[in-house]
Amino acid sequence: MTGYEDGMAELFSGGGKQTGPTEAEVKDLHAKMGRLAVEKDFVRRAQKVSPAKKRSMIQRDYPELSISQQCKLVSLSRSRFYDTPVGVGPRARC
């Protein structure tokens, strides 16, 4: 056999490189798909609500999304999330 034939025999006998994704790659893709599903659900609930409602949607101990990610998904700045609104006092009205 020539070198070419040896290579072809190895390829067809299963000794060649794997053509599909590895098990680790499949696990990584499944994890990403799960994360995207969580984000999509979060965004769907956050559409067309007031900033106060958006602030109440963000959970400090949400296991899948950080506060920063949640703020980004609901289109709320992190400073707006952490800021405590203060009403106008009686002296300011004069």
PDB file of N, CA and C in Angstrom:
ATOM      1  N   MET A   1       0.836  -1.188   0.000  1.00  0.00           N
ATOM      2  CA  MET A   1       0.000   0.000   0.000  1.00  0.00           C
ATOM      3  C   MET A   1       0.878   1.249   0.000  1.00  0.00           C
ATOM      4  N   THR A   2       0.335   2.289  -0.602  1.00  0.00           N
ATOM      5  CA  THR A   2       1.035   3.564  -0.596  1.00  0.00           C
ATOM      6  C   THR A   2       0.592   4.364   0.613  1.00  0.00           C
ATOM      7  N   GLY A   3       1.233   5.484   0.860  1.00  0.00           N
ATOM      8  CA  GLY A   3       0.887   6.332   1.998  1.00  0.00           C
ATOM      9  C   GLY A   3      -0.547   6.824   1.936  1.00  0.00           C
ATOM     10  N   TYR A   4      -1.007   7.106   0.724  1.00  0.00           N
ATOM     11  CA  TYR A   4      -2.374   7.579   0.544  1.00  0.00           C
ATOM     12  C   TYR A   4      -3.375   6.506   0.954  1.00  0.00           C
ATOM     13  N   GLU A   5      -3.136   5.288   0.528  1.00  0.00           N
ATOM     14  CA  GLU A   5      -4.051   4.191   0.848  1.00  0.00           C
ATOM     15  C   GLU A   5      -4.051   3.897   2.353  1.00  0.00           C
ATOM     16  N   ASP A   6      -2.882   4.017   3.001  1.00  0.00           N
ATOM     17  CA  ASP A   6      -2.823   3.806   4.437  1.00  0.00           C
ATOM     18  C   ASP A   6      -3.689   4.845   5.165  1.00  0.00           C
ATOM     19  N   GLY A   7      -3.615   6.060   4.708  1.00  0.00           N
ATOM     20  CA  GLY A   7      -4.406   7.128   5.318  1.00  0.00           C
ATOM     21  C   GLY A   7      -5.890   6.911   5.125  1.00  0.00           C
ATOM     22  N   MET A   8      -6.281   6.466   3.947  1.00  0.00           N
ATOM     23  CA  MET A   8      -7.692   6.211   3.669  1.00  0.00           C
ATOM     24  C   MET A   8      -8.201   5.045   4.512  1.00  0.00           C
ATOM     25  N   ALA A   9      -7.386   4.001   4.634  1.00  0.00           N
ATOM     26  CA  ALA A   9      -7.791   2.847   5.440  1.00  0.00           C
ATOM     27  C   ALA A   9      -7.970   3.266   6.902  1.00  0.00           C
ATOM     28  N   GLU A  10      -7.079   4.083   7.394  1.00  0.00           N
ATOM     29  CA  GLU A  10      -7.186   4.546   8.782  1.00  0.00           C
ATOM     30  C   GLU A  10      -8.416   5.412   8.967  1.00  0.00           C
ATOM     31  N   LEU A  11      -8.714   6.265   7.998  1.00  0.00           N
ATOM     32  CA  LEU A  11      -9.864   7.158   8.079  1.00  0.00           C
ATOM     33  C   LEU A  11     -11.167   6.365   8.148  1.00  0.00           C
ATOM     34  N   PHE A  12     -11.290   5.367   7.290  1.00  0.00           N
ATOM     35  CA  PHE A  12     -12.532   4.601   7.242  1.00  0.00           C
ATOM     36  C   PHE A  12     -12.625   3.522   8.313  1.00  0.00           C
ATOM     37  N   SER A  13     -11.539   3.210   8.959  1.00  0.00           N
ATOM     38  CA  SER A  13     -11.582   2.194  10.014  1.00  0.00           C
ATOM     39  C   SER A  13     -11.887   2.817  11.377  1.00  0.00           C
ATOM     40  N   GLY A  14     -12.087   4.100  11.430  1.00  0.00           N
ATOM     41  CA  GLY A  14     -12.403   4.761  12.693  1.00  0.00           C
ATOM     42  C   GLY A  14     -11.175   5.320  13.380  1.00  0.00           C
ATOM     43  N   GLY A  15     -10.025   5.202  12.784  1.00  0.00           N
ATOM     44  CA  GLY A  15      -8.814   5.712  13.398  1.00  0.00           C
ATOM     45  C   GLY A  15      -8.557   7.168  13.092  1.00  0.00           C
ATOM     46  N   GLY A  16      -9.412   7.777  12.280  1.00  0.00           N
ATOM     47  CA  GLY A  16      -9.231   9.189  11.924  1.00  0.00           C
ATOM     48  C   GLY A  16      -9.767  10.107  13.010  1.00  0.00           C
ATOM     49  N   LYS A  17      -9.726  11.375  12.746  1.00  0.00           N
ATOM     50  CA  LYS A  17     -10.197  12.369  13.716  1.00  0.00           C
ATOM     51  C   LYS A  17     -11.714  12.322  13.834  1.00  0.00           C
ATOM     52  N   GLN A  18     -12.207  12.655  15.013  1.00  0.00           N
ATOM     53  CA  GLN A  18     -13.632  12.716  15.253  1.00  0.00           C
ATOM     54  C   GLN A  18     -14.185  13.927  14.519  1.00  0.00           C
ATOM     55  N   THR A  19     -15.311  13.749  13.826  1.00  0.00           N
ATOM     56  CA  THR A  19     -15.857  14.844  13.035  1.00  0.00           C
ATOM     57  C   THR A  19     -16.920  15.643  13.782  1.00  0.00           C
ATOM     58  N   GLY A  20     -17.558  15.061  14.782  1.00  0.00           N
ATOM     59  CA  GLY A  20     -18.605  15.762  15.526  1.00  0.00           C
ATOM     60  C   GLY A  20     -18.041  16.451  16.752  1.00  0.00           C
ATOM     61  N   PRO A  21     -18.910  17.149  17.469  1.00  0.00           N
ATOM     62  CA  PRO A  21     -18.463  17.838  18.693  1.00  0.00           C
ATOM     63  C   PRO A  21     -18.127  16.830  19.798  1.00  0.00           C
ATOM     64  N   THR A  22     -17.234  17.226  20.654  1.00  0.00           N
ATOM     65  CA  THR A  22     -16.868  16.370  21.779  1.00  0.00           C
ATOM     66  C   THR A  22     -17.945  16.459  22.857  1.00  0.00           C
ATOM     67  N   GLU A  23     -17.890  15.562  23.813  1.00  0.00           N
ATOM     68  CA  GLU A  23     -18.869  15.562  24.894  1.00  0.00           C
ATOM     69  C   GLU A  23     -18.783  16.851  25.716  1.00  0.00           C
ATOM     70  N   ALA A  24     -17.575  17.347  25.921  1.00  0.00           N
ATOM     71  CA  ALA A  24     -17.389  18.599  26.661  1.00  0.00           C
ATOM     72  C   ALA A  24     -18.005  19.776  25.907  1.00  0.00           C
ATOM     73  N   GLU A  25     -17.851  19.791  24.589  1.00  0.00           N
ATOM     74  CA  GLU A  25     -18.439  20.867  23.790  1.00  0.00           C
ATOM     75  C   GLU A  25     -19.968  20.822  23.849  1.00  0.00           C
ATOM     76  N   VAL A  26     -20.531  19.618  23.821  1.00  0.00           N
ATOM     77  CA  VAL A  26     -21.979  19.469  23.895  1.00  0.00           C
ATOM     78  C   VAL A  26     -22.486  19.959  25.255  1.00  0.00           C
ATOM     79  N   LYS A  27     -21.785  19.607  26.342  1.00  0.00           N
ATOM     80  CA  LYS A  27     -22.179  20.075  27.673  1.00  0.00           C
ATOM     81  C   LYS A  27     -22.126  21.597  27.758  1.00  0.00           C
ATOM     82  N   ASP A  28     -21.068  22.173  27.178  1.00  0.00           N
ATOM     83  CA  ASP A  28     -20.915  23.629  27.193  1.00  0.00           C
ATOM     84  C   ASP A  28     -22.059  24.293  26.421  1.00  0.00           C
ATOM     85  N   LEU A  29     -22.415  23.734  25.278  1.00  0.00           N
ATOM     86  CA  LEU A  29     -23.514  24.296  24.486  1.00  0.00           C
ATOM     87  C   LEU A  29     -24.844  24.175  25.228  1.00  0.00           C
ATOM     88  N   HIS A  30     -25.065  23.062  25.898  1.00  0.00           N
ATOM     89  CA  HIS A  30     -26.303  22.902  26.669  1.00  0.00           C
ATOM     90  C   HIS A  30     -26.368  23.925  27.804  1.00  0.00           C
ATOM     91  N   ALA A  31     -25.237  24.175  28.444  1.00  0.00           N
ATOM     92  CA  ALA A  31     -25.202  25.176  29.520  1.00  0.00           C
ATOM     93  C   ALA A  31     -25.526  26.562  28.970  1.00  0.00           C
ATOM     94  N   LYS A  32     -24.966  26.892  27.809  1.00  0.00           N
ATOM     95  CA  LYS A  32     -25.239  28.196  27.197  1.00  0.00           C
ATOM     96  C   LYS A  32     -26.712  28.318  26.800  1.00  0.00           C
ATOM     97  N   MET A  33     -27.271  27.236  26.281  1.00  0.00           N
ATOM     98  CA  MET A  33     -28.680  27.250  25.887  1.00  0.00           C
ATOM     99  C   MET A  33     -29.577  27.468  27.109  1.00  0.00           C
ATOM    100  N   GLY A  34     -29.245  26.829  28.209  1.00  0.00           N
ATOM    101  CA  GLY A  34     -30.011  27.010  29.434  1.00  0.00           C
ATOM    102  C   GLY A  34     -29.936  28.438  29.934  1.00  0.00           C
ATOM    103  N   ARG A  35     -28.726  29.011  29.873  1.00  0.00           N
ATOM    104  CA  ARG A  35     -28.541  30.396  30.320  1.00  0.00           C
ATOM    105  C   ARG A  35     -29.341  31.362  29.440  1.00  0.00           C
ATOM    106  N   LEU A  36     -29.333  31.131  28.132  1.00  0.00           N
ATOM    107  CA  LEU A  36     -30.093  31.986  27.223  1.00  0.00           C
ATOM    108  C   LEU A  36     -31.595  31.872  27.485  1.00  0.00           C
ATOM    109  N   ALA A  37     -32.067  30.685  27.821  1.00  0.00           N
ATOM    110  CA  ALA A  37     -33.480  30.501  28.127  1.00  0.00           C
ATOM    111  C   ALA A  37     -33.857  31.293  29.380  1.00  0.00           C
ATOM    112  N   VAL A  38     -32.983  31.279  30.381  1.00  0.00           N
ATOM    113  CA  VAL A  38     -33.233  32.042  31.616  1.00  0.00           C
ATOM    114  C   VAL A  38     -33.266  33.530  31.301  1.00  0.00           C
ATOM    115  N   GLU A  39     -32.309  34.002  30.500  1.00  0.00           N
ATOM    116  CA  GLU A  39     -32.257  35.421  30.148  1.00  0.00           C
ATOM    117  C   GLU A  39     -33.482  35.830  29.340  1.00  0.00           C
ATOM    118  N   LYS A  40     -33.904  34.982  28.406  1.00  0.00           N
ATOM    119  CA  LYS A  40     -35.057  35.300  27.570  1.00  0.00           C
ATOM    120  C   LYS A  40     -36.310  35.440  28.432  1.00  0.00           C
ATOM    121  N   ASP A  41     -36.481  34.539  29.390  1.00  0.00           N
ATOM    122  CA  ASP A  41     -37.627  34.614  30.287  1.00  0.00           C
ATOM    123  C   ASP A  41     -37.583  35.893  31.116  1.00  0.00           C
ATOM    124  N   PHE A  42     -36.396  36.240  31.603  1.00  0.00           N
ATOM    125  CA  PHE A  42     -36.223  37.438  32.419  1.00  0.00           C
ATOM    126  C   PHE A  42     -36.568  38.686  31.611  1.00  0.00           C
ATOM    127  N   VAL A  43     -36.089  38.761  30.374  1.00  0.00           N
ATOM    128  CA  VAL A  43     -36.349  39.924  29.519  1.00  0.00           C
ATOM    129  C   VAL A  43     -37.840  40.014  29.180  1.00  0.00           C
ATOM    130  N   ARG A  44     -38.459  38.884  28.908  1.00  0.00           N
ATOM    131  CA  ARG A  44     -39.872  38.873  28.563  1.00  0.00           C
ATOM    132  C   ARG A  44     -40.707  39.486  29.697  1.00  0.00           C
ATOM    133  N   ARG A  45     -40.361  39.160  30.935  1.00  0.00           N
ATOM    134  CA  ARG A  45     -41.102  39.695  32.082  1.00  0.00           C
ATOM    135  C   ARG A  45     -40.812  41.174  32.301  1.00  0.00           C
ATOM    136  N   ALA A  46     -39.664  41.653  31.851  1.00  0.00           N
ATOM    137  CA  ALA A  46     -39.241  43.023  32.138  1.00  0.00           C
ATOM    138  C   ALA A  46     -39.688  44.041  31.097  1.00  0.00           C
ATOM    139  N   GLN A  47     -40.256  43.582  30.008  1.00  0.00           N
ATOM    140  CA  GLN A  47     -40.629  44.519  28.950  1.00  0.00           C
ATOM    141  C   GLN A  47     -41.804  45.396  29.377  1.00  0.00           C
ATOM    142  N   LYS A  48     -41.691  46.656  29.038  1.00  0.00           N
ATOM    143  CA  LYS A  48     -42.769  47.632  29.213  1.00  0.00           C
ATOM    144  C   LYS A  48     -43.273  47.750  30.646  1.00  0.00           C
ATOM    145  N   VAL A  49     -42.347  47.825  31.563  1.00  0.00           N
ATOM    146  CA  VAL A  49     -42.739  48.082  32.953  1.00  0.00           C
ATOM    147  C   VAL A  49     -42.004  49.320  33.443  1.00  0.00           C
ATOM    148  N   SER A  50     -42.498  49.906  34.505  1.00  0.00           N
ATOM    149  CA  SER A  50     -41.905  51.121  35.044  1.00  0.00           C
ATOM    150  C   SER A  50     -40.531  50.824  35.658  1.00  0.00           C
ATOM    151  N   PRO A  51     -39.682  51.861  35.795  1.00  0.00           N
ATOM    152  CA  PRO A  51     -38.379  51.659  36.439  1.00  0.00           C
ATOM    153  C   PRO A  51     -38.502  51.100  37.853  1.00  0.00           C
ATOM    154  N   ALA A  52     -39.535  51.514  38.583  1.00  0.00           N
ATOM    155  CA  ALA A  52     -39.728  50.993  39.943  1.00  0.00           C
ATOM    156  C   ALA A  52     -40.013  49.498  39.901  1.00  0.00           C
ATOM    157  N   LYS A  53     -40.829  49.089  38.940  1.00  0.00           N
ATOM    158  CA  LYS A  53     -41.142  47.664  38.797  1.00  0.00           C
ATOM    159  C   LYS A  53     -39.893  46.894  38.367  1.00  0.00           C
ATOM    160  N   LYS A  54     -39.087  47.490  37.475  1.00  0.00           N
ATOM    161  CA  LYS A  54     -37.842  46.847  37.051  1.00  0.00           C
ATOM    162  C   LYS A  54     -36.915  46.630  38.245  1.00  0.00           C
ATOM    163  N   ARG A  55     -36.833  47.642  39.113  1.00  0.00           N
ATOM    164  CA  ARG A  55     -35.998  47.514  40.314  1.00  0.00           C
ATOM    165  C   ARG A  55     -36.482  46.369  41.182  1.00  0.00           C
ATOM    166  N   SER A  56     -37.799  46.208  41.283  1.00  0.00           N
ATOM    167  CA  SER A  56     -38.337  45.139  42.122  1.00  0.00           C
ATOM    168  C   SER A  56     -38.134  43.759  41.499  1.00  0.00           C
ATOM    169  N   MET A  57     -37.957  43.703  40.185  1.00  0.00           N
ATOM    170  CA  MET A  57     -37.732  42.417  39.503  1.00  0.00           C
ATOM    171  C   MET A  57     -36.338  41.867  39.749  1.00  0.00           C
ATOM    172  N   ILE A  58     -35.401  42.762  39.997  1.00  0.00           N
ATOM    173  CA  ILE A  58     -34.006  42.335  40.157  1.00  0.00           C
ATOM    174  C   ILE A  58     -33.824  41.730  41.539  1.00  0.00           C
ATOM    175  N   GLN A  59     -33.288  40.530  41.550  1.00  0.00           N
ATOM    176  CA  GLN A  59     -33.095  39.798  42.796  1.00  0.00           C
ATOM    177  C   GLN A  59     -31.604  39.706  43.105  1.00  0.00           C
ATOM    178  N   ARG A  60     -31.229  40.114  44.296  1.00  0.00           N
ATOM    179  CA  ARG A  60     -29.819  40.089  44.684  1.00  0.00           C
ATOM    180  C   ARG A  60     -29.249  38.679  44.745  1.00  0.00           C
ATOM    181  N   ASP A  61     -30.068  37.713  45.056  1.00  0.00           N
ATOM    182  CA  ASP A  61     -29.576  36.342  45.193  1.00  0.00           C
ATOM    183  C   ASP A  61     -30.059  35.423  44.074  1.00  0.00           C
ATOM    184  N   TYR A  62     -30.333  35.988  42.902  1.00  0.00           N
ATOM    185  CA  TYR A  62     -30.764  35.190  41.749  1.00  0.00           C
ATOM    186  C   TYR A  62     -29.621  34.268  41.346  1.00  0.00           C
ATOM    187  N   PRO A  63     -29.814  32.955  41.349  1.00  0.00           N
ATOM    188  CA  PRO A  63     -28.693  32.035  41.162  1.00  0.00           C
ATOM    189  C   PRO A  63     -28.069  32.042  39.761  1.00  0.00           C
ATOM    190  N   GLU A  64     -28.867  32.290  38.729  1.00  0.00           N
ATOM    191  CA  GLU A  64     -28.333  32.177  37.367  1.00  0.00           C
ATOM    192  C   GLU A  64     -27.803  33.481  36.788  1.00  0.00           C
ATOM    193  N   LEU A  65     -28.244  34.630  37.308  1.00  0.00           N
ATOM    194  CA  LEU A  65     -27.859  35.918  36.726  1.00  0.00           C
ATOM    195  C   LEU A  65     -27.362  36.872  37.808  1.00  0.00           C
ATOM    196  N   SER A  66     -26.274  37.545  37.509  1.00  0.00           N
ATOM    197  CA  SER A  66     -25.757  38.541  38.451  1.00  0.00           C
ATOM    198  C   SER A  66     -26.633  39.796  38.397  1.00  0.00           C
ATOM    199  N   ILE A  67     -26.469  40.673  39.372  1.00  0.00           N
ATOM    200  CA  ILE A  67     -27.230  41.928  39.394  1.00  0.00           C
ATOM    201  C   ILE A  67     -26.929  42.744  38.151  1.00  0.00           C
ATOM    202  N   SER A  68     -25.667  42.784  37.778  1.00  0.00           N
ATOM    203  CA  SER A  68     -25.273  43.538  36.587  1.00  0.00           C
ATOM    204  C   SER A  68     -25.974  43.008  35.340  1.00  0.00           C
ATOM    205  N   GLN A  69     -26.017  41.697  35.183  1.00  0.00           N
ATOM    206  CA  GLN A  69     -26.678  41.097  34.023  1.00  0.00           C
ATOM    207  C   GLN A  69     -28.176  41.375  34.047  1.00  0.00           C
ATOM    208  N   GLN A  70     -28.794  41.267  35.223  1.00  0.00           N
ATOM    209  CA  GLN A  70     -30.223  41.536  35.341  1.00  0.00           C
ATOM    210  C   GLN A  70     -30.532  42.986  34.962  1.00  0.00           C
ATOM    211  N   CYS A  71     -29.721  43.925  35.435  1.00  0.00           N
ATOM    212  CA  CYS A  71     -29.919  45.340  35.103  1.00  0.00           C
ATOM    213  C   CYS A  71     -29.819  45.559  33.596  1.00  0.00           C
ATOM    214  N   LYS A  72     -28.832  44.939  32.997  1.00  0.00           N
ATOM    215  CA  LYS A  72     -28.651  45.086  31.553  1.00  0.00           C
ATOM    216  C   LYS A  72     -29.861  44.524  30.806  1.00  0.00           C
ATOM    217  N   LEU A  73     -30.361  43.389  31.245  1.00  0.00           N
ATOM    218  CA  LEU A  73     -31.484  42.753  30.558  1.00  0.00           C
ATOM    219  C   LEU A  73     -32.773  43.560  30.655  1.00  0.00           C
ATOM    220  N   VAL A  74     -32.981  44.270  31.746  1.00  0.00           N
ATOM    221  CA  VAL A  74     -34.207  45.065  31.894  1.00  0.00           C
ATOM    222  C   VAL A  74     -34.000  46.519  31.503  1.00  0.00           C
ATOM    223  N   SER A  75     -32.833  46.839  30.976  1.00  0.00           N
ATOM    224  CA  SER A  75     -32.499  48.205  30.544  1.00  0.00           C
ATOM    225  C   SER A  75     -32.592  49.192  31.700  1.00  0.00           C
ATOM    226  N   LEU A  76     -31.933  48.846  32.783  1.00  0.00           N
ATOM    227  CA  LEU A  76     -31.887  49.691  33.965  1.00  0.00           C
ATOM    228  C   LEU A  76     -30.430  49.815  34.378  1.00  0.00           C
ATOM    229  N   SER A  77     -29.966  51.048  34.579  1.00  0.00           N
ATOM    230  CA  SER A  77     -28.571  51.211  34.984  1.00  0.00           C
ATOM    231  C   SER A  77     -28.383  50.661  36.400  1.00  0.00           C
ATOM    232  N   ARG A  78     -27.187  50.171  36.668  1.00  0.00           N
ATOM    233  CA  ARG A  78     -26.911  49.640  38.004  1.00  0.00           C
ATOM    234  C   ARG A  78     -27.042  50.727  39.058  1.00  0.00           C
ATOM    235  N   SER A  79     -26.631  51.953  38.723  1.00  0.00           N
ATOM    236  CA  SER A  79     -26.740  53.044  39.700  1.00  0.00           C
ATOM    237  C   SER A  79     -28.213  53.311  40.023  1.00  0.00           C
ATOM    238  N   ARG A  80     -29.079  53.179  39.046  1.00  0.00           N
ATOM    239  CA  ARG A  80     -30.522  53.373  39.281  1.00  0.00           C
ATOM    240  C   ARG A  80     -31.060  52.266  40.184  1.00  0.00           C
ATOM    241  N   PHE A  81     -30.503  51.055  40.036  1.00  0.00           N
ATOM    242  CA  PHE A  81     -30.927  49.950  40.900  1.00  0.00           C
ATOM    243  C   PHE A  81     -30.526  50.201  42.346  1.00  0.00           C
ATOM    244  N   TYR A  82     -29.288  50.660  42.548  1.00  0.00           N
ATOM    245  CA  TYR A  82     -28.780  50.852  43.901  1.00  0.00           C
ATOM    246  C   TYR A  82     -29.260  52.161  44.539  1.00  0.00           C
ATOM    247  N   ASP A  83     -29.679  53.132  43.723  1.00  0.00           N
ATOM    248  CA  ASP A  83     -30.105  54.436  44.218  1.00  0.00           C
ATOM    249  C   ASP A  83     -31.445  54.326  44.925  1.00  0.00           C
ATOM    250  N   THR A  84     -31.561  54.971  46.052  1.00  0.00           N
ATOM    251  CA  THR A  84     -32.827  55.019  46.781  1.00  0.00           C
ATOM    252  C   THR A  84     -33.466  56.374  46.505  1.00  0.00           C
ATOM    253  N   PRO A  85     -34.595  56.377  45.806  1.00  0.00           N
ATOM    254  CA  PRO A  85     -35.239  57.654  45.493  1.00  0.00           C
ATOM    255  C   PRO A  85     -35.635  58.407  46.761  1.00  0.00           C
ATOM    256  N   VAL A  86     -35.419  59.706  46.744  1.00  0.00           N
ATOM    257  CA  VAL A  86     -35.759  60.563  47.877  1.00  0.00           C
ATOM    258  C   VAL A  86     -36.786  61.574  47.390  1.00  0.00           C
ATOM    259  N   GLY A  87     -37.853  61.720  48.140  1.00  0.00           N
ATOM    260  CA  GLY A  87     -38.897  62.668  47.765  1.00  0.00           C
ATOM    261  C   GLY A  87     -38.441  64.102  47.983  1.00  0.00           C
ATOM    262  N   VAL A  88     -39.178  65.011  47.407  1.00  0.00           N
ATOM    263  CA  VAL A  88     -38.875  66.435  47.559  1.00  0.00           C
ATOM    264  C   VAL A  88     -39.399  66.892  48.922  1.00  0.00           C
ATOM    265  N   GLY A  89     -38.543  67.554  49.678  1.00  0.00           N
ATOM    266  CA  GLY A  89     -38.926  68.032  51.006  1.00  0.00           C
ATOM    267  C   GLY A  89     -39.757  69.300  50.930  1.00  0.00           C
ATOM    268  N   PRO A  90     -40.373  69.678  52.038  1.00  0.00           N
ATOM    269  CA  PRO A  90     -41.242  70.872  52.033  1.00  0.00           C
ATOM    270  C   PRO A  90     -40.471  72.165  51.772  1.00  0.00           C
ATOM    271  N   ARG A  91     -39.195  72.225  52.143  1.00  0.00           N
ATOM    272  CA  ARG A  91     -38.418  73.456  51.919  1.00  0.00           C
ATOM    273  C   ARG A  91     -38.133  73.660  50.444  1.00  0.00           C
ATOM    274  N   ALA A  92     -38.033  72.599  49.676  1.00  0.00           N
ATOM    275  CA  ALA A  92     -37.736  72.711  48.258  1.00  0.00           C
ATOM    276  C   ALA A  92     -38.934  73.219  47.464  1.00  0.00           C
ATOM    277  N   ARG A  93     -40.118  73.088  48.003  1.00  0.00           N
ATOM    278  CA  ARG A  93     -41.332  73.497  47.297  1.00  0.00           C
ATOM    279  C   ARG A  93     -41.554  74.998  47.362  1.00  0.00           C
ATOM    280  N   CYS A  94     -40.937  75.700  48.245  1.00  0.00           N
ATOM    281  CA  CYS A  94     -41.155  77.139  48.437  1.00  0.00           C
ATOM    282  C   CYS A  94     -40.615  77.955  47.316  1.00  0.00           C
TER     283      CYS A  94
END
